[in-house]
XYZ file of C-alpha atoms in Angstrom:
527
model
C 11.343 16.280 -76.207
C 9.548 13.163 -74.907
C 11.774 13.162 -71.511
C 11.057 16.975 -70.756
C 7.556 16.790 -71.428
C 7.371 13.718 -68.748
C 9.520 15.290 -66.233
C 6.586 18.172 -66.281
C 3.533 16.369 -66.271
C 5.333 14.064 -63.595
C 6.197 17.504 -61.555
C 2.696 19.113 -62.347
C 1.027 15.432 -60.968
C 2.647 15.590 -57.820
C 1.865 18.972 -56.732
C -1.900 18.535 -57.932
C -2.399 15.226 -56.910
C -1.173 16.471 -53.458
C -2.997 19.521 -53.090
C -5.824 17.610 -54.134
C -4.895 14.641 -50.949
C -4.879 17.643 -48.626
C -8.022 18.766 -49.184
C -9.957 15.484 -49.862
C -8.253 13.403 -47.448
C -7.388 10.513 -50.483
C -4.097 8.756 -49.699
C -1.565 10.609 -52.594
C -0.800 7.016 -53.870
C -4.462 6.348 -55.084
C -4.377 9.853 -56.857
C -1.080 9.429 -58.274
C -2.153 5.886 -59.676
C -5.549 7.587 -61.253
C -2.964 10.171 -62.909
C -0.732 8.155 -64.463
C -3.605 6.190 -65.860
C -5.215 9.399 -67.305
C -2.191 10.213 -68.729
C -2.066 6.695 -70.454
C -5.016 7.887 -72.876
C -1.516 10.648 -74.541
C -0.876 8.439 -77.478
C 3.077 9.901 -77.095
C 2.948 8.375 -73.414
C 1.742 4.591 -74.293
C 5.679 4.380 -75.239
C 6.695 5.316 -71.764
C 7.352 1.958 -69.859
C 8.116 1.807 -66.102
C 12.110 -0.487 -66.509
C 12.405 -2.775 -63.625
C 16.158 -2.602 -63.505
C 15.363 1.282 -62.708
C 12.684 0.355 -59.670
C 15.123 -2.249 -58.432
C 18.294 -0.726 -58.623
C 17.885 3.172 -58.156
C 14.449 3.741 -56.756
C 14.033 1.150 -54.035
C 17.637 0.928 -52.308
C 16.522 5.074 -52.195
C 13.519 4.222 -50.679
C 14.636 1.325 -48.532
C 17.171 3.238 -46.774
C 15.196 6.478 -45.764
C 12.720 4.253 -44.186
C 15.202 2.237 -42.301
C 17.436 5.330 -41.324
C 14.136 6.849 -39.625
C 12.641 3.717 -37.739
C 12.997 2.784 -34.095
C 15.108 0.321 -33.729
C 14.568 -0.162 -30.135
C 10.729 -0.903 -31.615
C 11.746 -3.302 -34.150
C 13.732 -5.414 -31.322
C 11.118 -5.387 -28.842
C 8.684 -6.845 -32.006
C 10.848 -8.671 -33.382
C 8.990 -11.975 -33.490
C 6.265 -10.586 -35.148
C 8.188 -8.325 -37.527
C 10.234 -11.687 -38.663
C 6.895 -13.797 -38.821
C 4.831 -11.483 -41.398
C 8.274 -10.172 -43.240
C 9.226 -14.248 -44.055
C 6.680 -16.610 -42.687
C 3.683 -14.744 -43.913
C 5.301 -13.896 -47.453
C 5.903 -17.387 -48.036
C 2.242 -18.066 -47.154
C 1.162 -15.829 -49.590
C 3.387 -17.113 -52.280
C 2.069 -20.340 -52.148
C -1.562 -19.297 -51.386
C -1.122 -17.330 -54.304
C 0.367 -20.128 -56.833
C -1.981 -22.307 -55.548
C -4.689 -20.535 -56.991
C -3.631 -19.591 -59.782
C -2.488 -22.681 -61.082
C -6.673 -23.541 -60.636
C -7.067 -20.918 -63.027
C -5.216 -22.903 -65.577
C -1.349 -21.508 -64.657
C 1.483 -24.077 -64.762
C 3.254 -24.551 -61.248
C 6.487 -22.295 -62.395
C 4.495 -19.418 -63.701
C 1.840 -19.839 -61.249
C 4.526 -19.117 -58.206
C 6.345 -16.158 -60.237
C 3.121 -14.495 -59.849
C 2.368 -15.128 -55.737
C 6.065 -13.972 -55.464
C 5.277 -10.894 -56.751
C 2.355 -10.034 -55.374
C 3.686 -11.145 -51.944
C 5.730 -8.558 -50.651
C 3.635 -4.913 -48.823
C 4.345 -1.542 -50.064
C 6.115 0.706 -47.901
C 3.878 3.249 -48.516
C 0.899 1.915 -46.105
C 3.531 3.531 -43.104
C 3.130 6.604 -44.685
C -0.216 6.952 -45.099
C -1.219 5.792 -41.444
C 2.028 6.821 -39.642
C -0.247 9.721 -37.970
C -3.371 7.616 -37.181
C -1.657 4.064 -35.255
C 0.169 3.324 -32.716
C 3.914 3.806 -32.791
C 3.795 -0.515 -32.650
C 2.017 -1.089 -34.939
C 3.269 1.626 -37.661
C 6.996 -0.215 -37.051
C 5.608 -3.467 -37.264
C 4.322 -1.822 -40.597
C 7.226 -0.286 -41.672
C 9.687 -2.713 -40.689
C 7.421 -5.391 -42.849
C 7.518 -3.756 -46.098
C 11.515 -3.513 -45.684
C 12.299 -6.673 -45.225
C 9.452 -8.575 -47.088
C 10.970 -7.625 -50.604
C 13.993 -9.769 -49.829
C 12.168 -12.582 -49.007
C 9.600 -12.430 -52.243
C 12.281 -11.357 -54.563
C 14.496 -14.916 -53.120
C 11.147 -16.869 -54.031
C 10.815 -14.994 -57.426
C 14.427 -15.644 -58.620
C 13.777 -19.397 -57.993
C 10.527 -19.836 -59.302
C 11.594 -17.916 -62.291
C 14.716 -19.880 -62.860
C 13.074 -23.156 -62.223
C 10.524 -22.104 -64.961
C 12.860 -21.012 -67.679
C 14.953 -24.264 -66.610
C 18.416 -22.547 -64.887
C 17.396 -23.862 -61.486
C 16.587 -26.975 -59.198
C 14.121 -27.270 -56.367
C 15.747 -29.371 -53.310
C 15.468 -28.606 -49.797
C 18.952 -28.297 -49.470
C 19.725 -25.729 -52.045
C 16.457 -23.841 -51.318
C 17.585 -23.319 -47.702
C 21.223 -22.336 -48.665
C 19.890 -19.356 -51.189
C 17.834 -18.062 -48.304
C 20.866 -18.295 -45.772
C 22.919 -16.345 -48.622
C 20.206 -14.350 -49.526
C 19.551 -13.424 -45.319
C 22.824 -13.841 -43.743
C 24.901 -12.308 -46.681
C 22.685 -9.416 -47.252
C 23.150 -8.443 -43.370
C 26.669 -8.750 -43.421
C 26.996 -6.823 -46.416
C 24.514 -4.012 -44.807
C 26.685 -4.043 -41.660
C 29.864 -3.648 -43.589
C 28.881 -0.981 -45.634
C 27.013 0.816 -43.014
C 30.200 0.377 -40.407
C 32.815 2.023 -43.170
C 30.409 4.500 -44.180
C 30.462 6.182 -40.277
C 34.442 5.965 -40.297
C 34.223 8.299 -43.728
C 31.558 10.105 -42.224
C 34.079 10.656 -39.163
C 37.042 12.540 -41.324
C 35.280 13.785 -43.705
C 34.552 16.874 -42.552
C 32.982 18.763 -45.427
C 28.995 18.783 -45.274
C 28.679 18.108 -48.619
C 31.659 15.498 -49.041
C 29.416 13.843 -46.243
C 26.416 13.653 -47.757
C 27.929 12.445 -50.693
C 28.968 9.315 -48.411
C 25.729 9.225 -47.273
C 23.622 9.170 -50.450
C 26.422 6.363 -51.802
C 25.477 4.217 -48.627
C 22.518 2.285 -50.128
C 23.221 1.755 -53.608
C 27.169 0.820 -52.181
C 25.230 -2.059 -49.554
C 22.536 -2.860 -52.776
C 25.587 -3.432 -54.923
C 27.655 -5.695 -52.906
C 24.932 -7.806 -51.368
C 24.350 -8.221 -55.245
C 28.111 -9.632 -56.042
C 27.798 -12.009 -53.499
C 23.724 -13.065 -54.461
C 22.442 -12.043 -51.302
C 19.288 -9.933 -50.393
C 20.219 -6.170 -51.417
C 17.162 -4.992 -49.943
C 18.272 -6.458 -46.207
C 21.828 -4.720 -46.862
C 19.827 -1.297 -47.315
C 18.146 -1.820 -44.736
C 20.871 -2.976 -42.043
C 23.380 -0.387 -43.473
C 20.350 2.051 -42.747
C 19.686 0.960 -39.275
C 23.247 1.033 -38.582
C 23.069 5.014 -39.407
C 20.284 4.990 -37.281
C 22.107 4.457 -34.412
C 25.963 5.776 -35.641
C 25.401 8.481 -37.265
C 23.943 11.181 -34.093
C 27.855 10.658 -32.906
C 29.605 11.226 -35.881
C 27.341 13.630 -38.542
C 27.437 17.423 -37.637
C 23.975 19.242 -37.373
C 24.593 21.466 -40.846
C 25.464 18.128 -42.534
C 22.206 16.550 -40.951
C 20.008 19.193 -41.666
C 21.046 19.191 -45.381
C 20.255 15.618 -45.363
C 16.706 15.249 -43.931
C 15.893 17.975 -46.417
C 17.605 16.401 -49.396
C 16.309 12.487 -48.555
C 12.735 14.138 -47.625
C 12.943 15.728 -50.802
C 14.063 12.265 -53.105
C 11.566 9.970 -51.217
C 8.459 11.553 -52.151
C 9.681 12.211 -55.538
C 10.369 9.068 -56.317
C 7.233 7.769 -54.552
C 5.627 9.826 -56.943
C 7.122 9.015 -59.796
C 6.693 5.120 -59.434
C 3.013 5.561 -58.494
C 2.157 7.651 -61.560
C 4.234 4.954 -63.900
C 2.495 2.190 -62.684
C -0.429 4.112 -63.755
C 1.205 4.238 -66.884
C 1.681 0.665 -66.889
C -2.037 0.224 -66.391
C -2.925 1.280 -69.405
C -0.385 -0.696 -71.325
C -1.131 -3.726 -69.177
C -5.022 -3.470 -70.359
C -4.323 -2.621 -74.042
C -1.900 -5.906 -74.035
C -5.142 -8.511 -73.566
C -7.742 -9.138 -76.654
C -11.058 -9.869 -75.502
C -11.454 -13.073 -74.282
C -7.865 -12.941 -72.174
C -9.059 -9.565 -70.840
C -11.936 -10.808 -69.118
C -9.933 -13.988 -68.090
C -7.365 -11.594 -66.779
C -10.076 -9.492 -64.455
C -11.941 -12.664 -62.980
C -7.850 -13.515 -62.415
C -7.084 -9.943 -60.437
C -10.665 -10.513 -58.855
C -9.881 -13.888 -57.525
C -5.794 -13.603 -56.802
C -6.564 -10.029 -54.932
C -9.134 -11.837 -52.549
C -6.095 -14.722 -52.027
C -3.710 -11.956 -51.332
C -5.874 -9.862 -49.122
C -7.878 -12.774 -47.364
C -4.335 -14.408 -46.607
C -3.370 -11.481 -44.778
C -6.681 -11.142 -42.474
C -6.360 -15.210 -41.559
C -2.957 -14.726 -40.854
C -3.405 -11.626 -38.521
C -6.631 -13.594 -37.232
C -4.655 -17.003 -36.629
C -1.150 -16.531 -36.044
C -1.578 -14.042 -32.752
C -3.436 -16.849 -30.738
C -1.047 -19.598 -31.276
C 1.503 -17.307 -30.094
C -0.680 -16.509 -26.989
C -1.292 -20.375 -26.648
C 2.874 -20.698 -26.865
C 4.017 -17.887 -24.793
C 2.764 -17.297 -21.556
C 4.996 -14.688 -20.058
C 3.678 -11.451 -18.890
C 5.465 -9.392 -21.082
C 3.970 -10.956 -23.948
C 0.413 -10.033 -22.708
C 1.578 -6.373 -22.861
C 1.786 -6.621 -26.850
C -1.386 -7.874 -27.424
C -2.968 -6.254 -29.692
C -7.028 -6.117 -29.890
C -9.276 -7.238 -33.112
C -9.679 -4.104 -34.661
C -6.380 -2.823 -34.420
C -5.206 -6.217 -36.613
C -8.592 -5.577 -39.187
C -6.256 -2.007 -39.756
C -3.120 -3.750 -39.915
C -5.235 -6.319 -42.137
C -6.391 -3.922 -44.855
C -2.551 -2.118 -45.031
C -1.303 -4.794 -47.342
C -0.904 -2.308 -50.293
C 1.252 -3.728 -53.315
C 3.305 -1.248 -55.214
C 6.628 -0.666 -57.196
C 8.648 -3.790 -56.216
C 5.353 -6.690 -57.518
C 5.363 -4.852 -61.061
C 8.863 -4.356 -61.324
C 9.822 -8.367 -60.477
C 6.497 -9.347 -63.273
C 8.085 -6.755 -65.569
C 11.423 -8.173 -65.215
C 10.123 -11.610 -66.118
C 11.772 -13.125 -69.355
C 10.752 -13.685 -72.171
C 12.590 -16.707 -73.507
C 12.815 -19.527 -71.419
C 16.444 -21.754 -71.741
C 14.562 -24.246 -74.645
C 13.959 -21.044 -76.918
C 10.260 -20.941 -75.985
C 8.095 -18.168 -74.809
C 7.885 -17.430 -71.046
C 4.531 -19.023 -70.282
C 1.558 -16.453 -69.156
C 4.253 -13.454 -69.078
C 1.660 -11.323 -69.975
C -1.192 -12.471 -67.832
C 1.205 -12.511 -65.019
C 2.258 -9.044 -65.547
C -1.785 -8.422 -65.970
C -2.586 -9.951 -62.679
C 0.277 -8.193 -60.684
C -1.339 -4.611 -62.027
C -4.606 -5.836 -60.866
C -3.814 -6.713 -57.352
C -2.124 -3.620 -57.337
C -4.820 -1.468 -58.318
C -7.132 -3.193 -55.449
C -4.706 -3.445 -52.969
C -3.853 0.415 -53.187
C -7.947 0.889 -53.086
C -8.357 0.021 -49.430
C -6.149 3.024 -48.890
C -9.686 4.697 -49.585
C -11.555 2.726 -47.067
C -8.911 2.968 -44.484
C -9.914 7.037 -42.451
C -13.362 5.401 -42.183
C -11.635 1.617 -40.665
C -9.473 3.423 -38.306
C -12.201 5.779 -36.984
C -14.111 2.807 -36.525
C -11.567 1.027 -34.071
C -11.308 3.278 -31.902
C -7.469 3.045 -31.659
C -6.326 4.728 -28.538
C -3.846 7.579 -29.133
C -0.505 6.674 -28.746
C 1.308 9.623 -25.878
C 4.534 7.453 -25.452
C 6.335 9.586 -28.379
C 5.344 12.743 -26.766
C 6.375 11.333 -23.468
C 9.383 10.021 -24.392
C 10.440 13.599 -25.857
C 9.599 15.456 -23.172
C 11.816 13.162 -21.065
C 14.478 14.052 -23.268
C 13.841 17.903 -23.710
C 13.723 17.821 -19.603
C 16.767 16.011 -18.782
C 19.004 17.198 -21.077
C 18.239 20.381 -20.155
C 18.738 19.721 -16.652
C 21.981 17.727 -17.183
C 22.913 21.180 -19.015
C 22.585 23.539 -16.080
C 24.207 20.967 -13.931
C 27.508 20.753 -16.132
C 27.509 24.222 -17.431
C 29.817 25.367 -14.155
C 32.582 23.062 -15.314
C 32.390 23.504 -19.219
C 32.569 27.295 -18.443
C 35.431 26.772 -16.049
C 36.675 24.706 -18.773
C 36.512 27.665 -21.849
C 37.420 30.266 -19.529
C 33.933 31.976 -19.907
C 33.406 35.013 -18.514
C 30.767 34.836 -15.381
C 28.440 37.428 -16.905
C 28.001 34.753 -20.016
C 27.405 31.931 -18.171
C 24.420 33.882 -16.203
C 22.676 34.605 -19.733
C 23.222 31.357 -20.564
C 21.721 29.837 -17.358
C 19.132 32.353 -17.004
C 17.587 31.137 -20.997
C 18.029 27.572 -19.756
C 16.290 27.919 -16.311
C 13.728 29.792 -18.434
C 13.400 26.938 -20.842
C 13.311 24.337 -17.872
C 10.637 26.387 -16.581
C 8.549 25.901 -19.433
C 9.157 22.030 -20.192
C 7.920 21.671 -16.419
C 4.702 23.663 -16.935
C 3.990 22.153 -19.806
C 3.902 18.565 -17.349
C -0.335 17.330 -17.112
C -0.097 18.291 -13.001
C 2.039 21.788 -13.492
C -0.099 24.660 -12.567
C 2.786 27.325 -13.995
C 0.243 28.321 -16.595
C 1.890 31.782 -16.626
C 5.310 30.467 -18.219
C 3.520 28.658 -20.833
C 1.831 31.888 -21.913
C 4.785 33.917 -21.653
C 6.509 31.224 -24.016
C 4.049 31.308 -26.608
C 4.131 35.319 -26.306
C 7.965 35.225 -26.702
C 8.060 32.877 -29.708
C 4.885 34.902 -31.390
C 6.701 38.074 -30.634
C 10.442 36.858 -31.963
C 8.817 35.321 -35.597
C 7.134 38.918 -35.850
C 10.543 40.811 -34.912
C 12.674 38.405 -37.264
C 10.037 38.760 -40.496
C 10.651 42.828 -39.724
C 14.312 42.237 -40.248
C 14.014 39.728 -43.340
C 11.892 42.603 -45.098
C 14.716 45.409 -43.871
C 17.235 42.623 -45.680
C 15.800 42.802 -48.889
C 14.820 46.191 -49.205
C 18.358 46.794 -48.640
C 18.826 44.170 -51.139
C 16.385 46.317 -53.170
C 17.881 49.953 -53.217
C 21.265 48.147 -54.214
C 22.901 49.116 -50.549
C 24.132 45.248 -50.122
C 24.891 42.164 -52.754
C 22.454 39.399 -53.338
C 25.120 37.016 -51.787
C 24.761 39.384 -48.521
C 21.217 38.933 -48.627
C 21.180 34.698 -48.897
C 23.730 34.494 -45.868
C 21.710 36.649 -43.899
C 18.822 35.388 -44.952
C 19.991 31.687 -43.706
C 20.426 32.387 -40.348
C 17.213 33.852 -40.054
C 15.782 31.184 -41.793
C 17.166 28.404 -39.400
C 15.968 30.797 -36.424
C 12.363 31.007 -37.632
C 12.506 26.941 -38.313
C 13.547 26.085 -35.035
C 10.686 28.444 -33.600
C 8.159 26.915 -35.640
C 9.328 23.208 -35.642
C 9.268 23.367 -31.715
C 5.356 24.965 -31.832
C 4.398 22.167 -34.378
C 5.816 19.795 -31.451
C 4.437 21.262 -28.528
């Protein structure tokens, strides 16, 4: 009965733990965490253990891809310098910082590097938490960090682990050649998968068949970037940036709308899940040290945590100028970004699911027959940095109020270009497409009369319109047409009621006023 009892408290964490982010303004994942440790004191929970083969292979190429399928592309090219610097360069930078110190502490070299690689890579859960208070820039720069980082740590892990346990060799040469496998294979493998993936997705016509496709897509690129020993994280993410941009042509709006509501759905369950077992893993992480290694182990998390997190502010604080010193073309002084915008990007290093599950998934034989040196203390360390890293989540409302970031209008902009000249391009075809059906002239007037109507609206809604009245006619309309269609849902089910139509009557009716009301409401949440 273990399992059920887990999947409840699991589903009863997520809905408190959320109500209780609305209300207090916490970031969920610091909540989640304090959950999962509370639930560490259930002496039938200590047994629950968070399996990296789980985090690596289910959860994250999950994850991965839902984050890549929604972020701009067009933003990650036009940053791409920067995204490629802090996703390789400044992983590698921690690594080392990271092993450096460590091995002060007493760590041997080998061990001492397992542990920076897995406290290198960012969460991707910093995008979620400030994707409403920065910048579109910077929250891709953000985003498109934490996707690709993991492939670069988890290259650096693999070797440092299999140099420690005595399966690998350090040379320049053969160091290079796993990153160009690790990089160059796990993009082809992305693009491949990604590329056959749309030609299923154009036959199969079935909106469930589809989404079957689609929910095989990442664990498909995760699996064969794996066969090959490349990066499955990059194949996630290419195959998932290669939706991006495919899959408006070729997936149907019922199969699309299933599909933001399914992967909307998954995402925050699983980011719930994993933040509540690392909680978990807290608890068993603390109970593992005696005394003495237990306050080792905090001055450890103390001092690695200020490596990690002070890395990250002189590379933010460094790395910018040099490029300014390098690059002197004017487009490059557009980017720029100001001091206290970088102090945000700064403290949004969070570590998460990916740094326990690599110390987790540490061995513990090494080839000789001998104990994997400082597993424990490693896996120690990693919770830690975790724990403090997630912590400036609840100093980060207060950092962003405090620079002053200037509200980004370029998305709103940029869809009320679209809204305005599709609409126009609309009207200005609709003559021929009607020739075209043989529509009746009487149709094509309603038609063109709601779309000069809506036109109307999109251009009073412009900063220098003065066609107030259209606006407020709009907002009657749509206030007046969610009133009319809740009338009608309650006439459905009383009909439902007195047994004068089926409850199968009652959901397919019920669906199409359901998708009317959403697209009433999404469009107010927009405007």
């Amino acid at each position: 009965m273990l399992g059920l009892e887990l999947v409840v408290l699991l589903g009863l964490g997520l809905l408190l733990c959320g109500l209780l982010a609305r209300r207090t303004g916490v970031a969920p994942p610091v909540l989640l965490l304090g959950f999962g440790v509370l639930l560490g004191f259930i002496p039938a929970l200590r047994e629950v253990h968070l399996p990296p083969e789980m985090v690596l292979l289910l959860f994250l190429p999950a994850l991965l891809y839902w984050e890549s399928i929604t972020t701009s592309l067009r933003e990650i090219r036009n940053n791409l310098r920067v995204i490629m610097l802090v996703s390789t360069a400044l992983v590698i930078a921690t690594a080392a910082a990271v092993a450096w110190a460590a091995h002060l502490l007493g760590m041997p070299w080998g061990p001492a590097w397992v542990l920076g690689a897995a406290v290198a890579p960012t969460d991707a859960t910093a995008v979620g938490v400030l994707a409403r208070a920065l910048p579109r820039r910077q929250v891709t720069v953000l985003r498109a960090e934490s996707l690709v980082n993991d492939g670069t740590a988890l290259v650096i892990y693999g070797l440092a682990v299999g140099v420690t346990v005595g399966e690998e060799h350090l040379s320049t040469l053969h160091v290079s050649w796993l990153f160009l496998v690790a990089y160059a294979g796990g993009a082809l493998a992305g693009a491949l998968v990604g590329w056959l993936s749309v030609q299923v997705r154009r036959w199969v016509d079935d909106r469930v068949l589809g989404n079957v496709v689609t929910i095989l897509t990442p664990f498909s690129a995760f699996l064969l970037a794996e066969l090959v020993d490349a990066s499955g994280v990059l194949a996630v993410v290419v195959a998932g940036l290669w939706l991006s941009q495919a899959g408006p042509r070729v997936i149907r709006a019922e199969a699309r709308q299933q599909a933001e509501a399914f992967w909307s759905m998954a995402t925050y369950l699983l980011n719930g899940t994993l933040f509540v077992l690392i909680g978990l893993q807290v608890q068993d992480a603390v109970r593992s040290q005696d005394g003495t290694a237990f306050t080792e182990g905090l001055r450890a998390v103390a001092i690695i945590s200020a490596v990690v997190i002070g890395t990250r502010f002189l590379w933010l604080f460094t790395t910018p100028y040099l490029i300014r010193a390098i690059d002197r073309r004017p487009q490059q002084r557009l980017r720029r970004v100001g001091a206290r915008a970088r102090v945000v990007s700064s403290l949004s290093g969070f570590r998460g699911a990916v740094s326990l599950a690599a110390a987790l998934a540490i061995p513990r034989m090494m080839a000789s027959g001998e104990p994997f040196p400082n597993r424990d203390m490693i896996i120690f360390v990693t919770t830690g940095v975790i724990v403090v890293t997630l912590a400036q989540a609840l100093l980060l409302p207060r950092v962003v109020r405090w620079a002053h970031l200037p509200a980004d209008t370029s998305p709103a902009q940029e869809r009320h270009l679209a809204e305005t000249t599709a609409t126009e391009e609309a009207l200005a075809a609709m003559p021929r497409i009607a020739d075209d059906l043989g529509v009746e002239g009487k149709v094509v007037d309603r038609l063109r009369h709601e779309y000069e109507k809506h036109l109307r609206v999109l251009r009073a809604a412009e900063p220098d319109a003065d066609d107030q009245p259209a606006l407020t006619y709009d907002q009657q309309y749509t206030e007046l047409k969610l009133a009319v269609l809740a009338a009608k849902r309650a006439t459905v089910v009383r009909l439902r009621d007195d047994g004068s139509i089926d409850d199968g009557v009652l959901r397919d009716v019920q669906t199409r006023l359901d998708l009317e009301e959403v697209r009433l409401t999404r469009r107010e949440a927009l405007d």
